[in-house]
PDB file of C-alpha atoms in Angstrom:
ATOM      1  CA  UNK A   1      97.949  10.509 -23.097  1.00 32.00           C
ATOM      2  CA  UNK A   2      96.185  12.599 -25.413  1.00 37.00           C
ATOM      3  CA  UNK A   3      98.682  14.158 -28.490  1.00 47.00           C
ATOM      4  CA  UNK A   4      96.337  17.342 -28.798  1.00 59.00           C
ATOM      5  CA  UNK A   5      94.943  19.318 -25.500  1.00 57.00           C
ATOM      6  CA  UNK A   6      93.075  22.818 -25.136  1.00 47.00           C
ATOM      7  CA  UNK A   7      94.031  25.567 -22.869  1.00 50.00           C
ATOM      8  CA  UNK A   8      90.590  26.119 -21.578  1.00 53.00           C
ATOM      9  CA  UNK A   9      87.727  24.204 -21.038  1.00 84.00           C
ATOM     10  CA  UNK A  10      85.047  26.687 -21.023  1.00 90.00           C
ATOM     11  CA  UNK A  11      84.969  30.386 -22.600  1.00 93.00           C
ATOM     12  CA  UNK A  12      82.750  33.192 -22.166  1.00 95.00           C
ATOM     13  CA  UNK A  13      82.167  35.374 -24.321  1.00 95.00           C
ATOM     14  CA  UNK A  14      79.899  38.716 -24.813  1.00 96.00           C
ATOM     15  CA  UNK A  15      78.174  38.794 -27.949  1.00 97.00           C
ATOM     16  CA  UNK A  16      79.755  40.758 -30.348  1.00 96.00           C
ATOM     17  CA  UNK A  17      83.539  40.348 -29.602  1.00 96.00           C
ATOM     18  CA  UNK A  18      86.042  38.222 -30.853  1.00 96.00           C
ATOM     19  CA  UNK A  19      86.642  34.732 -29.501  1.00 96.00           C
ATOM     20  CA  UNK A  20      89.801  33.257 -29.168  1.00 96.00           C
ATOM     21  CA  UNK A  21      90.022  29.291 -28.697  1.00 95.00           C
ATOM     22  CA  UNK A  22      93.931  27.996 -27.987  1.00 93.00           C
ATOM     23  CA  UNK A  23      95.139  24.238 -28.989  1.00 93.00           C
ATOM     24  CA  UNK A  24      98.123  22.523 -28.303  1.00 92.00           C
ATOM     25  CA  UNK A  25      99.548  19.471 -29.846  1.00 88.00           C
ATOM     26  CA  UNK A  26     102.791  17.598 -29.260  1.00 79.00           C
ATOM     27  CA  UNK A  27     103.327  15.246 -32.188  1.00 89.00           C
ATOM     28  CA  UNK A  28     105.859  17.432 -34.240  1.00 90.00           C
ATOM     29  CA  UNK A  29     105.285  14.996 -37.299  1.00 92.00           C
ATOM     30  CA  UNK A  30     101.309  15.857 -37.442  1.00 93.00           C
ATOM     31  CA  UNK A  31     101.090  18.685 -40.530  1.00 93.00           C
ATOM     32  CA  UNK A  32      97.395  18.854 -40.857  1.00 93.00           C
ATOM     33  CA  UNK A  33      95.141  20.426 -38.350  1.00 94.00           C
ATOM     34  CA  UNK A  34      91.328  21.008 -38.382  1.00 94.00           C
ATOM     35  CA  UNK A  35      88.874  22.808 -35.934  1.00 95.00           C
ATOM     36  CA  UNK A  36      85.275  21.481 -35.853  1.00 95.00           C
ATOM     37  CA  UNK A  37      82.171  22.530 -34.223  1.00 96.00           C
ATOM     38  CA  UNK A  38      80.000  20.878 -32.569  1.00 94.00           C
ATOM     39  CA  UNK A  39      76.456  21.611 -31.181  1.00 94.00           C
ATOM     40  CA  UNK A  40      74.434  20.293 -28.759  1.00 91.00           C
ATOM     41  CA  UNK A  41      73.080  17.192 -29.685  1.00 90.00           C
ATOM     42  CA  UNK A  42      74.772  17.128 -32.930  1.00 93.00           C
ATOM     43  CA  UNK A  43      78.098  15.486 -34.492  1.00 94.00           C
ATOM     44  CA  UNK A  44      80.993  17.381 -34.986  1.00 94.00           C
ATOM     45  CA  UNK A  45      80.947  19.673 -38.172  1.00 95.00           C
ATOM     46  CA  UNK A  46      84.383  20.795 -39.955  1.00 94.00           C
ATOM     47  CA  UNK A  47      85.216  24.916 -39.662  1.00 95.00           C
ATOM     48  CA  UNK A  48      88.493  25.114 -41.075  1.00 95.00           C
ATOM     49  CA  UNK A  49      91.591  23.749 -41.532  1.00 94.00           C
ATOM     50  CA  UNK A  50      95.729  24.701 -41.673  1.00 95.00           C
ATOM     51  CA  UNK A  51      98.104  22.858 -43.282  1.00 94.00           C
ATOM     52  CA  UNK A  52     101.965  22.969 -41.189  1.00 94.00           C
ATOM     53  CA  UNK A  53     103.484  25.043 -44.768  1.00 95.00           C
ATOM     54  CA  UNK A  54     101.206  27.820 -43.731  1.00 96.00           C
ATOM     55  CA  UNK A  55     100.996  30.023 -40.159  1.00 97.00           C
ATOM     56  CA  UNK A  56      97.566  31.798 -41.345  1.00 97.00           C
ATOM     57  CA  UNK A  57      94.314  30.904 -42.984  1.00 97.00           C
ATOM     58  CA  UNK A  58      90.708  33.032 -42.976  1.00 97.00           C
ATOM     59  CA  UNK A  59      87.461  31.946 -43.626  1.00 94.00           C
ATOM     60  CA  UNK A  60      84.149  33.211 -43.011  1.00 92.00           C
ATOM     61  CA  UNK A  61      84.252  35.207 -39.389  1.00 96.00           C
ATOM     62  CA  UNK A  62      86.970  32.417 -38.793  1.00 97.00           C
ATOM     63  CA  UNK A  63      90.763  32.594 -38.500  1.00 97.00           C
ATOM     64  CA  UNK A  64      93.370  29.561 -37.432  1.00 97.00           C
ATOM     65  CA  UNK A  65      96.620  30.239 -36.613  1.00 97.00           C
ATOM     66  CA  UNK A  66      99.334  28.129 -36.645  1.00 97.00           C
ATOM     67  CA  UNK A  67     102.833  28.297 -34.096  1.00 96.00           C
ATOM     68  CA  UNK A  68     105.023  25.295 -35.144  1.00 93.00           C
ATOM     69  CA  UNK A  69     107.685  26.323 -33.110  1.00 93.00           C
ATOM     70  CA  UNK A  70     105.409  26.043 -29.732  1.00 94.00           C
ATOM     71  CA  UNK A  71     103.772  23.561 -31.506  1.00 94.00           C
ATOM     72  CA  UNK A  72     100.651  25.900 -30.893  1.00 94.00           C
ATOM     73  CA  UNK A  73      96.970  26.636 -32.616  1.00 94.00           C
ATOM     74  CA  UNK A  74      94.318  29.076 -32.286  1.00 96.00           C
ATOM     75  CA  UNK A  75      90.817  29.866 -33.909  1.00 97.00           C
ATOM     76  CA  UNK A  76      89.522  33.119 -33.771  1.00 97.00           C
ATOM     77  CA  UNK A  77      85.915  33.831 -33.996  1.00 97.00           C
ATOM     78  CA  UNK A  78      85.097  37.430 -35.195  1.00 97.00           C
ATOM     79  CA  UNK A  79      81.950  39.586 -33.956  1.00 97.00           C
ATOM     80  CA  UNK A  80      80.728  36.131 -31.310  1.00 97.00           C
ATOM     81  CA  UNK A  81      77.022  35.387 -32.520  1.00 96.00           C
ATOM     82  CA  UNK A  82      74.569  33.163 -30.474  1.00 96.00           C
ATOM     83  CA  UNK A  83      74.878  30.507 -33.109  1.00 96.00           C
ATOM     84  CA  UNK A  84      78.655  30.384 -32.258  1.00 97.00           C
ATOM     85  CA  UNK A  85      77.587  28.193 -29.058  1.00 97.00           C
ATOM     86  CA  UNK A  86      79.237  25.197 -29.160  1.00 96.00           C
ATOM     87  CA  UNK A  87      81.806  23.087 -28.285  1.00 94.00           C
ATOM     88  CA  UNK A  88      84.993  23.637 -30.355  1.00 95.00           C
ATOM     89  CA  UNK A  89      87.609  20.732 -31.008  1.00 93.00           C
ATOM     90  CA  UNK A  90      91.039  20.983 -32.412  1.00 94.00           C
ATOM     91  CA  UNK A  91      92.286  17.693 -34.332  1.00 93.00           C
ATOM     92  CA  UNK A  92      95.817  16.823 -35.795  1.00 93.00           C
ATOM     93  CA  UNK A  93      96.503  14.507 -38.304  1.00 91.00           C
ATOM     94  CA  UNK A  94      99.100  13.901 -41.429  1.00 88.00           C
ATOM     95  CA  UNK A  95      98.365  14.387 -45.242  1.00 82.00           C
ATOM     96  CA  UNK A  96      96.617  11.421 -46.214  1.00 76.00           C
ATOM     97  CA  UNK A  97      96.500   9.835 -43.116  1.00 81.00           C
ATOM     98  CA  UNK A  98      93.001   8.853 -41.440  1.00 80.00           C
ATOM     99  CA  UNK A  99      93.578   9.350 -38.399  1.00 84.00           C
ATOM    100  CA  UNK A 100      92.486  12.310 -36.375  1.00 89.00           C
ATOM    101  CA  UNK A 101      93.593  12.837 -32.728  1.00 90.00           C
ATOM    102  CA  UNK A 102      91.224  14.840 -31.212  1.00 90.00           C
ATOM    103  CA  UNK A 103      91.609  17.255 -28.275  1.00 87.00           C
ATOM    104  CA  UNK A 104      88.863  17.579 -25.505  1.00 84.00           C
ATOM    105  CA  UNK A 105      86.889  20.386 -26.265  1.00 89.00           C
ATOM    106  CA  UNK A 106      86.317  24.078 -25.781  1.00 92.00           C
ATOM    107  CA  UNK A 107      82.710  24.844 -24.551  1.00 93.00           C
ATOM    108  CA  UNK A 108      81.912  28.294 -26.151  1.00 96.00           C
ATOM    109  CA  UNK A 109      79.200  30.274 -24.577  1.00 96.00           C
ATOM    110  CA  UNK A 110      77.587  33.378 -25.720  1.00 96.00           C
ATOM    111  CA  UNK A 111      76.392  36.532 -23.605  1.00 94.00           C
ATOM    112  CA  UNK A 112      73.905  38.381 -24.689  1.00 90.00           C
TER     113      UNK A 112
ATOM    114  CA  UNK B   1      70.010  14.691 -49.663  1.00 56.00           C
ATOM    115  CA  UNK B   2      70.252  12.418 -46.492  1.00 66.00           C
ATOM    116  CA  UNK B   3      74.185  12.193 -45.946  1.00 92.00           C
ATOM    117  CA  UNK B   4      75.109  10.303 -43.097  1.00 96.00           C
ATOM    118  CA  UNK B   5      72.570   9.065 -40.467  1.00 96.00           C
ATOM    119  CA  UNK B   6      72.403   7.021 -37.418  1.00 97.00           C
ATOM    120  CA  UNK B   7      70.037   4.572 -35.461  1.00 97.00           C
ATOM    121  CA  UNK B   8      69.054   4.751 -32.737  1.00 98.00           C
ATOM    122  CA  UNK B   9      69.557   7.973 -31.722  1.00 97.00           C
ATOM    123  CA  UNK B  10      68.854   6.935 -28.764  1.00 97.00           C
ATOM    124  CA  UNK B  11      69.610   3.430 -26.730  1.00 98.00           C
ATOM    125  CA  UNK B  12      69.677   1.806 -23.030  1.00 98.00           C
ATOM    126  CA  UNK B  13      70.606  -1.424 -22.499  1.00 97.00           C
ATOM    127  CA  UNK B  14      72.020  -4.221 -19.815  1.00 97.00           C
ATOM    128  CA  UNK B  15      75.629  -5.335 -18.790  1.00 98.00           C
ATOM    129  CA  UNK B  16      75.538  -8.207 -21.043  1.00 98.00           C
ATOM    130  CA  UNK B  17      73.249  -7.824 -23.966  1.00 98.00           C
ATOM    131  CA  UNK B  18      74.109  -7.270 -27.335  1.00 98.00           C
ATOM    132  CA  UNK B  19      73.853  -4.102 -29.248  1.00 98.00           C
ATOM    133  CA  UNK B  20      74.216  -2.637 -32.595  1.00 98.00           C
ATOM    134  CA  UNK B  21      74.275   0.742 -34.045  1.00 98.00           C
ATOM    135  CA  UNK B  22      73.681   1.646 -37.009  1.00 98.00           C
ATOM    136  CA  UNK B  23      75.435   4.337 -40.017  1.00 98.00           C
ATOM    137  CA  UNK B  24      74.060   4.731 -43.562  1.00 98.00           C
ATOM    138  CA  UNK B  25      75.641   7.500 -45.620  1.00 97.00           C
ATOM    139  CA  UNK B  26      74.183   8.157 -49.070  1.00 95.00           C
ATOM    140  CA  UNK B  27      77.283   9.714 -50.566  1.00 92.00           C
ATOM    141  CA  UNK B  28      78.787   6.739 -51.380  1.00 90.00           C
ATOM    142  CA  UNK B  29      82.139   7.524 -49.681  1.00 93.00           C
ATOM    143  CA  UNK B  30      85.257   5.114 -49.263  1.00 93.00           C
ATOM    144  CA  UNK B  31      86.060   5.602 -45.569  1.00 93.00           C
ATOM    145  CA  UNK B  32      83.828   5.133 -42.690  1.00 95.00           C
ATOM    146  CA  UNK B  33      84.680   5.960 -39.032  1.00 96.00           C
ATOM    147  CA  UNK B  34      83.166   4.769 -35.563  1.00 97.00           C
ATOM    148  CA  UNK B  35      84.262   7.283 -32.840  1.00 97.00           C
ATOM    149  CA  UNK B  36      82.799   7.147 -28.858  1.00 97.00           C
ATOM    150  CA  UNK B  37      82.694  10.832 -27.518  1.00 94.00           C
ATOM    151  CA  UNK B  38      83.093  10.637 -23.608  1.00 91.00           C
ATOM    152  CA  UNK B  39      83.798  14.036 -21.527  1.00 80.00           C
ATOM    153  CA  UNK B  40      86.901  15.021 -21.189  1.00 71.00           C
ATOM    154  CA  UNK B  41      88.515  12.730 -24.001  1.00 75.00           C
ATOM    155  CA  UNK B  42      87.146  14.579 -26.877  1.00 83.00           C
ATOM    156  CA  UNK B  43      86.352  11.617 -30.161  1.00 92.00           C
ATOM    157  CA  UNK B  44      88.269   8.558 -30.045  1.00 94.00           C
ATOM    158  CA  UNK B  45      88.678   6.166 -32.568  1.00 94.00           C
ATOM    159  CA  UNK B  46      87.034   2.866 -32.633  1.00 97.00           C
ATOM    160  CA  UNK B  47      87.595   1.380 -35.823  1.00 96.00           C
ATOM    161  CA  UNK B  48      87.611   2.328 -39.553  1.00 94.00           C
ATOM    162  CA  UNK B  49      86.556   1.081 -43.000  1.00 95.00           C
ATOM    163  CA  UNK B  50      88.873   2.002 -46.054  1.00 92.00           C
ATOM    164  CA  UNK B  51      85.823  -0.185 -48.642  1.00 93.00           C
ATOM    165  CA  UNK B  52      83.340  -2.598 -48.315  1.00 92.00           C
ATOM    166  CA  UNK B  53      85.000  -5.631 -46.644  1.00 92.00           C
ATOM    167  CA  UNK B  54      87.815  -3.565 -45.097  1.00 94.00           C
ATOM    168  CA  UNK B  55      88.193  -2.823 -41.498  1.00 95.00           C
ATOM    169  CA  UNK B  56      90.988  -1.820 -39.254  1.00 93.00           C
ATOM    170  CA  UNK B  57      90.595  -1.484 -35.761  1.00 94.00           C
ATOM    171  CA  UNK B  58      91.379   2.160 -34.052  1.00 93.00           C
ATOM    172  CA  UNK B  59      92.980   2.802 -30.214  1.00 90.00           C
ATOM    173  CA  UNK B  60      89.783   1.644 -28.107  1.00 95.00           C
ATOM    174  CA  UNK B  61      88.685  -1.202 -30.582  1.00 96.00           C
ATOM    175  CA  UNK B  62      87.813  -3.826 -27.537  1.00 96.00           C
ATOM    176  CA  UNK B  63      84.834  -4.945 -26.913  1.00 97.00           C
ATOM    177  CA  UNK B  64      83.796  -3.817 -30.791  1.00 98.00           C
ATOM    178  CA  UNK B  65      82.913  -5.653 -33.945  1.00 97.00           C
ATOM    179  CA  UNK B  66      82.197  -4.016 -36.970  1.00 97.00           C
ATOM    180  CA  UNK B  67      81.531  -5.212 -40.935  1.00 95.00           C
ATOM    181  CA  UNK B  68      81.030  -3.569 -43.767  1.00 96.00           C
ATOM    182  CA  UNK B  69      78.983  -5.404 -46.359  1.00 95.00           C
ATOM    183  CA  UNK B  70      78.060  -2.905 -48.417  1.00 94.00           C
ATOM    184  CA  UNK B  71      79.482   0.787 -48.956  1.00 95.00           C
ATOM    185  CA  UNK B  72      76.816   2.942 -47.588  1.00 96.00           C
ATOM    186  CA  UNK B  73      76.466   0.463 -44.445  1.00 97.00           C
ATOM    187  CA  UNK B  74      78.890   0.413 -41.280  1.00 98.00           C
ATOM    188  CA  UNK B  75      77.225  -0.867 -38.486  1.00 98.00           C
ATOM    189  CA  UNK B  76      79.107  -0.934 -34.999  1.00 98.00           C
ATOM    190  CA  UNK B  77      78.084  -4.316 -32.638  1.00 98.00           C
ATOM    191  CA  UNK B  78      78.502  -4.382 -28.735  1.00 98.00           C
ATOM    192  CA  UNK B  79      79.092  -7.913 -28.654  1.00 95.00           C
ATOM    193  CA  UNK B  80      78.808  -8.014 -24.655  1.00 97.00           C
ATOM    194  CA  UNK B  81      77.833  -4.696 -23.399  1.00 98.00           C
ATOM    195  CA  UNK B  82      79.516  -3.273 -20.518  1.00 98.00           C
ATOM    196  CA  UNK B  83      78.902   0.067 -18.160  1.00 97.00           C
ATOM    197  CA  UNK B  84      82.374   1.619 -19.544  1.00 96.00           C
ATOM    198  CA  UNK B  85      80.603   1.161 -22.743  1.00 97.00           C
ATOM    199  CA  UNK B  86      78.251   3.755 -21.886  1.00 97.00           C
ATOM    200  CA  UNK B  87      78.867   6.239 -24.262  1.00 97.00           C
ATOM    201  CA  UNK B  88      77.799   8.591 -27.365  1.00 97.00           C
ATOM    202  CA  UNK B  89      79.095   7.112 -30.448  1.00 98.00           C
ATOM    203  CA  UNK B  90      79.424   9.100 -34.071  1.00 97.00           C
ATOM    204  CA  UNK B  91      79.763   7.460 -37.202  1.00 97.00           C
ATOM    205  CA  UNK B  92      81.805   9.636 -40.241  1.00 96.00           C
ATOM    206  CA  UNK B  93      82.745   8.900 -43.549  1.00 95.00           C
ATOM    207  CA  UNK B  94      85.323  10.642 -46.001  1.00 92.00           C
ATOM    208  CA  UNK B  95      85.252  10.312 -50.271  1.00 88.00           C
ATOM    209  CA  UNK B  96      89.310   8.924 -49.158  1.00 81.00           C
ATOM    210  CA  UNK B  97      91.394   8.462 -46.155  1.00 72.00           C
ATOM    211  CA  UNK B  98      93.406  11.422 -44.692  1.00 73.00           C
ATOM    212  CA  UNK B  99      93.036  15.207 -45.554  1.00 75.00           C
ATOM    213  CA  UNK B 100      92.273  16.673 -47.113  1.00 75.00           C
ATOM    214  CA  UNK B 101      89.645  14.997 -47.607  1.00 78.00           C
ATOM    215  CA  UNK B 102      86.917  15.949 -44.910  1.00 87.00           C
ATOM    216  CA  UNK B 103      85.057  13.605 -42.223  1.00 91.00           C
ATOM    217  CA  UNK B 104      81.178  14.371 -42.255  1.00 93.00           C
ATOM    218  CA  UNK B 105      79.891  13.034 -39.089  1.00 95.00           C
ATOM    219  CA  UNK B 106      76.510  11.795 -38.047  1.00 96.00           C
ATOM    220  CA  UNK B 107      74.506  13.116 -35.366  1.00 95.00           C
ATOM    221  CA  UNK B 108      75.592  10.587 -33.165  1.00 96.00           C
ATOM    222  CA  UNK B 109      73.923   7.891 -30.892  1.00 98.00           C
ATOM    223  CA  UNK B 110      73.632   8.025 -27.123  1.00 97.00           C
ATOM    224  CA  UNK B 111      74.775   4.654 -25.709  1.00 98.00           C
ATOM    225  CA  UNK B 112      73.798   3.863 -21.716  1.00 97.00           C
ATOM    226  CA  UNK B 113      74.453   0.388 -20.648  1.00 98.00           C
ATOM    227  CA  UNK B 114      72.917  -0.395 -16.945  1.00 97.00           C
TER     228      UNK B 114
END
């Protein structure tokens, strides 16, 4: 079975408020997580990423955090925009290590 | 500035032919990935290329052939294509294995076998 898994498969969301995507992974060893983004009809583009020394890191509109002890990830979208559409995927991995295990997906929809 | 693209975009085929995909990245980056994308199983990896003549396979690696001749070059085979192959399938690459350096993915090619 699949290491990393998302709460929800689909998400709603009125344009304007926050969004709030959830992640969960099970391999304790993994210490390197990254959300992507992907569009329809596109490949998967890189948001942000956390290493497992930190429980917090912001970006642009964008904001992972990090549970260790639950073994637990979020990304939180500020002020939802149309162009935040997409399908959101959580991926864990270790520090120099190739391999990314990828969750299913979170489709993120936008209300206008 | 191309970066990484893929060909076809866009492919049907039969149970039983031969296929191949094709990834060129013009950043001239170490590592190249095949992934297949199917619903509900998010990107899994076929195989991987740490340099030109290295390749590893990744967890769903049957059924695949790969080579890498040349850096910029990874191109994926179906050496006997089959319905379960059916599929959309994203080549990356990364300036070095493992974060953090960053996978750039291409925009992907849609795969139907009949």
């Amino acid at each position: 079975g699949e290491s990393v898994g998302l709460h929800l498969p689909t998400l709603s969301v009125q344009e304007g408020d926050n969004s709030i995507i959830n992640c969960a992974y099970s391999n304790s060893a993994s210490d390197y997580f990254i959300w992507y983004k992907q569009e329809s009809g596109k490949g998967p583009q890189f948001i942000i990423d956390i290493r497992s020394n930190m429980d917090k890191r912001q970006g642009q509109r964008v904001t992972v955090l990090l549970n260790k002890t639950v073994k637990h990830l979020s990304l939180q979208i500020a002020a939802t925009q149309p162009g935040d559409s997409a399908v959101y995927f959580c991926a864990e991995t270790m520090t120099n290590d190739y391999k990314l295990s990828f969750g299913a997906g979170t489709t993120v929809t936008v209300r206008a | 500035d191309a970066g990484i693209t893929q060909s076809p975009r866009y492919k049907i085929t039969e149970t039983g032919r031969q296929v191949t995909l094709m990834c060129h990245q013009t950043w001239s980056h170490s590592y190249m990935f095949w992934y297949r994308q199917d619903l509900g199983h998010g990107l899994r990896l076929i195989y991987y290329s740490a340099a030109a003549d290295i390749t590893d396979k990744g967890e769903v690696s049957d059924g695949y052939v790969v080579s890498r001749s040349k850096t910029e070059n990874f191109p994926l085979t179906l050496e006997s294509a089959t319905r379960s192959q059916t599929s959309v399938y994203f080549c990356a690459s990364s300036l070095a294995g493992g974060p953090p350096n960053e996978q750039f993915f291409g925009p992907g090619t849609r795969l139907t076998v009949l």
